[in-house]
């Protein structure tokens, strides 16, 4: 499954693939396979990305169009 939004979020925040790969503790090549859909993103990485970008996992995976995370 391709998650186009992780690439969009990364580019919107002026980050390189290697920057986000470092955040996740993986190689840039491994991360690029997330963006291209060649590799499934583990839930822990989705949580890390959602927190980093201040959005929801639902937004990242395309279940919601609300980019900003709701605060209670």
The first five atom37 places (N, CA, C, CB, O) and aatype in JSON, in Angstrom:
{
  "aatype": [20, 20, 20, 20, 20, 20, 20, 20, 20, 20, 20, 20, 20, 20, 20, 20, 20, 20, 20, 20, 20, 20, 20, 20, 20, 20, 20, 20, 20, 20, 20, 20, 20, 20, 20, 20, 20, 20, 20, 20, 20, 20, 20, 20, 20, 20, 20, 20, 20, 20, 20, 20, 20, 20, 20, 20, 20, 20, 20, 20, 20, 20, 20, 20, 20, 20, 20, 20, 20, 20, 20, 20],
  "atom_mask": [
    [1, 1, 1, 1, 1],
    [1, 1, 1, 1, 1],
    [1, 1, 1, 1, 1],
    [1, 1, 1, 1, 1],
    [1, 1, 1, 1, 1],
    [1, 1, 1, 1, 1],
    [1, 1, 1, 1, 1],
    [1, 1, 1, 1, 1],
    [1, 1, 1, 1, 1],
    [1, 1, 1, 1, 1],
    [1, 1, 1, 1, 1],
    [1, 1, 1, 1, 1],
    [1, 1, 1, 1, 1],
    [1, 1, 1, 1, 1],
    [1, 1, 1, 1, 1],
    [1, 1, 1, 1, 1],
    [1, 1, 1, 1, 1],
    [1, 1, 1, 1, 1],
    [1, 1, 1, 1, 1],
    [1, 1, 1, 1, 1],
    [1, 1, 1, 1, 1],
    [1, 1, 1, 1, 1],
    [1, 1, 1, 1, 1],
    [1, 1, 1, 1, 1],
    [1, 1, 1, 1, 1],
    [1, 1, 1, 1, 1],
    [1, 1, 1, 1, 1],
    [1, 1, 1, 1, 1],
    [1, 1, 1, 1, 1],
    [1, 1, 1, 1, 1],
    [1, 1, 1, 1, 1],
    [1, 1, 1, 1, 1],
    [1, 1, 1, 1, 1],
    [1, 1, 1, 1, 1],
    [1, 1, 1, 1, 1],
    [1, 1, 1, 1, 1],
    [1, 1, 1, 1, 1],
    [1, 1, 1, 1, 1],
    [1, 1, 1, 1, 1],
    [1, 1, 1, 1, 1],
    [1, 1, 1, 1, 1],
    [1, 1, 1, 1, 1],
    [1, 1, 1, 1, 1],
    [1, 1, 1, 1, 1],
    [1, 1, 1, 1, 1],
    [1, 1, 1, 1, 1],
    [1, 1, 1, 1, 1],
    [1, 1, 1, 1, 1],
    [1, 1, 1, 1, 1],
    [1, 1, 1, 1, 1],
    [1, 1, 1, 1, 1],
    [1, 1, 1, 1, 1],
    [1, 1, 1, 1, 1],
    [1, 1, 1, 1, 1],
    [1, 1, 1, 1, 1],
    [1, 1, 1, 1, 1],
    [1, 1, 1, 1, 1],
    [1, 1, 1, 1, 1],
    [1, 1, 1, 1, 1],
    [1, 1, 1, 1, 1],
    [1, 1, 1, 1, 1],
    [1, 1, 1, 1, 1],
    [1, 1, 1, 1, 1],
    [1, 1, 1, 1, 1],
    [1, 1, 1, 1, 1],
    [1, 1, 1, 1, 1],
    [1, 1, 1, 1, 1],
    [1, 1, 1, 1, 1],
    [1, 1, 1, 1, 1],
    [1, 1, 1, 1, 1],
    [1, 1, 1, 1, 1],
    [1, 1, 1, 1, 1]
  ],
  "atom_positions": [
    [[0.85, -1.18, 0.0], [0.0, 0.0, 0.0], [0.89, 1.24, 0.0], [-0.96, 0.0, 1.23], [1.82, 1.36, 0.8]],
    [[0.59, 2.14, -0.89], [1.36, 3.37, -1.0], [0.73, 4.47, -0.16], [1.47, 3.82, -2.47], [-0.46, 4.74, -0.27]],
    [[1.55, 5.09, 0.69], [1.08, 6.18, 1.54], [1.64, 7.49, 0.99], [1.51, 5.96, 3.03], [2.69, 7.95, 1.43]],
    [[0.93, 8.08, 0.02], [1.38, 9.31, -0.6], [1.53, 10.44, 0.41], [0.42, 9.73, -1.69], [2.36, 11.33, 0.24]],
    [[0.71, 10.4, 1.45], [0.73, 11.5, 2.4], [2.01, 11.58, 3.21], [-0.44, 11.38, 3.33], [2.36, 12.66, 3.68]],
    [[2.72, 10.47, 3.4], [3.98, 10.6, 4.16], [5.0, 11.38, 3.35], [4.54, 9.2, 4.54], [5.82, 12.11, 3.91]],
    [[4.96, 11.23, 2.05], [5.86, 12.02, 1.2], [5.43, 13.48, 1.21], [5.87, 11.47, -0.25], [6.27, 14.38, 1.32]],
    [[4.13, 13.72, 1.09], [3.62, 15.1, 1.1], [3.95, 15.79, 2.42], [2.1, 15.11, 0.88], [4.4, 16.94, 2.42]],
    [[3.74, 15.1, 3.53], [4.04, 15.68, 4.84], [5.54, 15.98, 4.96], [3.6, 14.73, 5.98], [5.92, 17.04, 5.46]],
    [[6.36, 15.06, 4.51], [7.81, 15.25, 4.58], [8.22, 16.47, 3.75], [8.55, 13.99, 4.07], [8.99, 17.31, 4.22]],
    [[7.72, 16.57, 2.54], [8.07, 17.69, 1.67], [7.51, 19.01, 2.19], [7.57, 17.44, 0.25], [8.17, 20.05, 2.11]],
    [[6.29, 18.99, 2.74], [5.7, 20.2, 3.31], [6.52, 20.73, 4.49], [4.27, 19.92, 3.78], [6.5, 21.93, 4.78]],
    [[7.25, 19.84, 5.15], [8.07, 20.23, 6.29], [9.54, 20.38, 5.91], [7.93, 19.2, 7.4], [10.4, 20.46, 6.79]],
    [[9.83, 20.43, 4.62], [11.2, 20.62, 4.1], [12.2, 19.63, 4.7], [11.66, 22.04, 4.39], [13.3, 20.0, 5.1]],
    [[11.79, 18.37, 4.75], [12.66, 17.31, 5.26], [13.08, 16.39, 4.13], [11.96, 16.51, 6.38], [12.35, 16.22, 3.14]],
    [[14.24, 15.81, 4.28], [14.72, 14.8, 3.33], [14.33, 13.42, 3.84], [16.26, 14.9, 3.15], [14.02, 13.24, 5.02]],
    [[14.34, 12.45, 2.93], [14.06, 11.08, 3.35], [15.01, 10.64, 4.46], [14.17, 10.13, 2.16], [14.6, 9.95, 5.39]],
    [[16.27, 11.04, 4.37], [17.24, 10.62, 5.38], [16.91, 11.22, 6.75], [18.65, 11.01, 4.96], [17.2, 10.6, 7.77]],
    [[16.32, 12.41, 6.78], [15.93, 13.03, 8.04], [14.86, 12.19, 8.74], [15.41, 14.46, 7.81], [14.95, 11.92, 9.94]],
    [[13.85, 11.78, 7.99], [12.76, 11.0, 8.57], [13.24, 9.58, 8.88], [11.54, 10.97, 7.62], [12.82, 8.98, 9.87]],
    [[14.11, 9.05, 8.05], [14.67, 7.73, 8.33], [15.44, 7.75, 9.65], [15.6, 7.28, 7.18], [15.34, 6.81, 10.44]],
    [[16.2, 8.81, 9.89], [16.92, 8.94, 11.17], [15.95, 9.0, 12.34], [17.82, 10.19, 11.16], [16.18, 8.38, 13.38]],
    [[14.87, 9.75, 12.18], [13.84, 9.83, 13.21], [13.31, 8.44, 13.57], [12.7, 10.74, 12.76], [13.1, 8.12, 14.74]],
    [[13.1, 7.63, 12.54], [12.54, 6.29, 12.73], [13.59, 5.24, 13.08], [11.81, 5.87, 11.49], [13.25, 4.12, 13.46]],
    [[14.87, 5.59, 12.94], [15.94, 4.64, 13.24], [16.11, 3.58, 12.16], [15.68, 3.98, 14.55], [16.47, 2.44, 12.45]],
    [[15.86, 3.98, 10.91], [16.01, 3.06, 9.79], [16.85, 3.73, 8.71], [14.62, 2.63, 9.22], [17.17, 4.92, 8.82]],
    [[17.21, 2.98, 7.67], [18.0, 3.56, 6.58], [17.11, 4.38, 5.65], [18.72, 2.45, 5.8], [15.89, 4.2, 5.63]],
    [[17.72, 5.27, 4.9], [17.0, 6.08, 3.92], [16.36, 5.17, 2.87], [17.94, 7.11, 3.24], [15.23, 5.42, 2.45]],
    [[17.06, 4.14, 2.45], [16.52, 3.21, 1.45], [15.26, 2.51, 1.97], [17.58, 2.15, 1.06], [14.27, 2.38, 1.26]],
    [[15.32, 2.08, 3.22], [14.17, 1.41, 3.84], [12.99, 2.38, 3.89], [14.53, 0.91, 5.28], [11.86, 2.0, 3.56]],
    [[13.25, 3.63, 4.29], [12.18, 4.62, 4.36], [11.6, 4.9, 2.96], [12.69, 5.93, 4.98], [10.39, 5.04, 2.82]],
    [[12.45, 4.97, 1.95], [11.96, 5.25, 0.6], [10.99, 4.16, 0.14], [13.14, 5.37, -0.39], [10.09, 4.41, -0.67]],
    [[11.18, 2.95, 0.65], [10.27, 1.86, 0.31], [8.91, 2.04, 0.97], [10.87, 0.51, 0.71], [7.91, 1.52, 0.47]],
    [[8.84, 2.75, 2.08], [7.55, 3.13, 2.66], [6.82, 4.07, 1.71], [7.73, 3.79, 4.06], [5.65, 3.87, 1.41]],
    [[7.53, 5.1, 1.25], [6.9, 6.09, 0.37], [6.46, 5.5, -0.96], [7.87, 7.25, 0.12], [5.44, 5.89, -1.51]],
    [[7.22, 4.55, -1.47], [6.89, 3.96, -2.77], [5.87, 2.83, -2.66], [8.14, 3.45, -3.42], [5.37, 2.36, -3.68]],
    [[5.56, 2.4, -1.43], [4.6, 1.33, -1.25], [5.2, -0.06, -1.36], [3.52, 1.46, -2.23], [4.46, -1.05, -1.38]],
    [[6.51, -0.16, -1.44], [7.17, -1.47, -1.54], [7.26, -2.17, -0.19], [8.56, -1.32, -2.13], [7.5, -3.37, -0.12]],
    [[7.07, -1.4, 0.88], [7.18, -1.95, 2.23], [6.04, -1.39, 3.07], [8.57, -1.61, 2.87], [5.69, -0.21, 2.97]],
    [[5.47, -2.25, 3.9], [4.39, -1.83, 4.81], [4.99, -1.11, 6.02], [3.54, -3.04, 5.27], [6.02, -1.53, 6.55]],
    [[4.34, -0.05, 6.43], [4.83, 0.74, 7.57], [4.32, 0.12, 8.86], [4.39, 2.23, 7.45], [3.11, -0.02, 9.03]],
    [[5.21, -0.24, 9.78], [4.76, -0.78, 11.07], [4.0, 0.28, 11.87], [5.96, -1.29, 11.88], [4.25, 1.48, 11.73]],
    [[3.07, -0.17, 12.7], [2.25, 0.75, 13.48], [3.1, 1.69, 14.33], [1.3, -0.03, 14.37], [2.75, 2.87, 14.47]],
    [[4.19, 1.22, 14.88], [5.03, 2.09, 15.71], [5.59, 3.25, 14.9], [6.17, 1.28, 16.34], [5.71, 4.36, 15.41]],
    [[5.93, 3.0, 13.65], [6.43, 4.08, 12.8], [5.31, 5.03, 12.41], [7.09, 3.5, 11.53], [5.53, 6.23, 12.3]],
    [[4.1, 4.5, 12.21], [2.96, 5.38, 11.94], [2.68, 6.29, 13.13], [1.72, 4.54, 11.61], [2.39, 7.48, 12.95]],
    [[2.78, 5.75, 14.33], [2.58, 6.55, 15.54], [3.63, 7.64, 15.63], [2.63, 5.66, 16.8], [3.31, 8.8, 15.9]],
    [[4.89, 7.28, 15.39], [5.98, 8.25, 15.44], [5.77, 9.36, 14.41], [7.33, 7.56, 15.19], [5.95, 10.53, 14.72]],
    [[5.39, 8.99, 13.2], [5.17, 9.98, 12.14], [3.98, 10.89, 12.47], [4.93, 9.29, 10.79], [4.06, 12.1, 12.28]],
    [[2.9, 10.31, 12.97], [1.73, 11.11, 13.32], [2.08, 12.12, 14.41], [0.57, 10.2, 13.78], [1.68, 13.28, 14.34]],
    [[2.82, 11.68, 15.41], [3.23, 12.6, 16.48], [4.19, 13.66, 15.95], [3.89, 11.82, 17.62], [4.06, 14.84, 16.31]],
    [[5.13, 13.28, 15.13], [6.11, 14.21, 14.59], [5.45, 15.3, 13.75], [7.14, 13.45, 13.74], [5.79, 16.48, 13.86]],
    [[4.49, 14.9, 12.92], [3.83, 15.85, 12.03], [2.57, 16.47, 12.66], [3.46, 15.17, 10.73], [1.88, 17.27, 12.02]],
    [[2.28, 16.11, 13.89], [1.1, 16.6, 14.6], [-0.17, 16.36, 13.8], [1.26, 18.09, 14.91], [-0.98, 17.26, 13.59]],
    [[-0.33, 15.12, 13.36], [-1.51, 14.71, 12.62], [-1.95, 13.36, 13.14], [-1.23, 14.66, 11.08], [-1.39, 12.85, 14.11]],
    [[-2.95, 12.78, 12.52], [-3.45, 11.48, 12.97], [-2.99, 10.38, 12.01], [-4.99, 11.49, 13.07], [-2.65, 10.63, 10.86]],
    [[-2.98, 9.17, 12.53], [-2.69, 8.02, 11.68], [-3.77, 7.92, 10.6], [-2.62, 6.71, 12.52], [-3.47, 7.56, 9.46]],
    [[-5.02, 8.24, 10.95], [-6.1, 8.21, 9.96], [-5.79, 9.12, 8.78], [-7.42, 8.63, 10.61], [-6.05, 8.75, 7.63]],
    [[-5.23, 10.3, 9.04], [-4.86, 11.19, 7.94], [-3.75, 10.57, 7.1], [-4.42, 12.57, 8.49], [-3.82, 10.59, 5.87]],
    [[-2.74, 10.03, 7.75], [-1.6, 9.45, 7.03], [-2.04, 8.33, 6.11], [-0.54, 8.94, 8.01], [-1.57, 8.24, 4.97]],
    [[-2.94, 7.47, 6.57], [-3.35, 6.32, 5.77], [-4.54, 6.61, 4.85], [-3.69, 5.16, 6.68], [-4.99, 5.73, 4.11]],
    [[-5.05, 7.85, 4.89], [-6.1, 8.25, 3.97], [-7.52, 8.0, 4.43], [-5.9, 7.56, 2.71], [-8.45, 8.08, 3.63]],
    [[-7.72, 7.71, 5.72], [-9.06, 7.5, 6.25], [-9.73, 8.8, 6.65], [-9.01, 6.56, 7.43], [-10.94, 8.82, 6.91]],
    [[-8.97, 9.87, 6.71], [-9.5, 11.18, 7.09], [-8.8, 12.25, 6.24], [-9.29, 11.46, 8.61], [-7.65, 12.09, 5.83]],
    [[-9.52, 13.32, 6.0], [-8.91, 14.44, 5.29], [-8.57, 15.58, 6.24], [-9.84, 14.94, 4.2], [-8.14, 16.65, 5.8]],
    [[-8.75, 15.36, 7.54], [-8.41, 16.36, 8.54], [-6.93, 16.23, 8.88], [-9.28, 16.21, 9.82], [-6.52, 15.28, 9.54]],
    [[-6.15, 17.2, 8.41], [-4.7, 17.13, 8.57], [-4.26, 17.4, 10.02], [-4.04, 18.13, 7.64], [-3.35, 16.74, 10.52]],
    [[-4.91, 18.36, 10.68], [-4.52, 18.72, 12.04], [-5.09, 17.73, 13.04], [-4.98, 20.14, 12.38], [-6.25, 17.32, 12.94]],
    [[-4.27, 17.36, 14.01], [-4.71, 16.45, 15.05], [-5.67, 17.17, 15.97], [-3.5, 15.89, 15.84], [-5.44, 18.31, 16.37]],
    [[-6.76, 16.5, 16.31], [-7.72, 17.07, 17.24], [-7.14, 17.03, 18.65], [-9.08, 16.32, 17.18], [-6.53, 16.03, 19.04]],
    [[-7.34, 18.1, 19.4], [-6.9, 18.13, 20.78], [-8.12, 18.15, 21.69], [-5.98, 19.35, 21.05], [-9.13, 18.78, 21.38]],
    [[-8.0, 17.45, 22.78], [-9.14, 17.37, 23.72], [-9.03, 18.43, 24.79], [-9.22, 15.99, 24.38], [-9.89, 18.51, 25.66]]
  ]
}
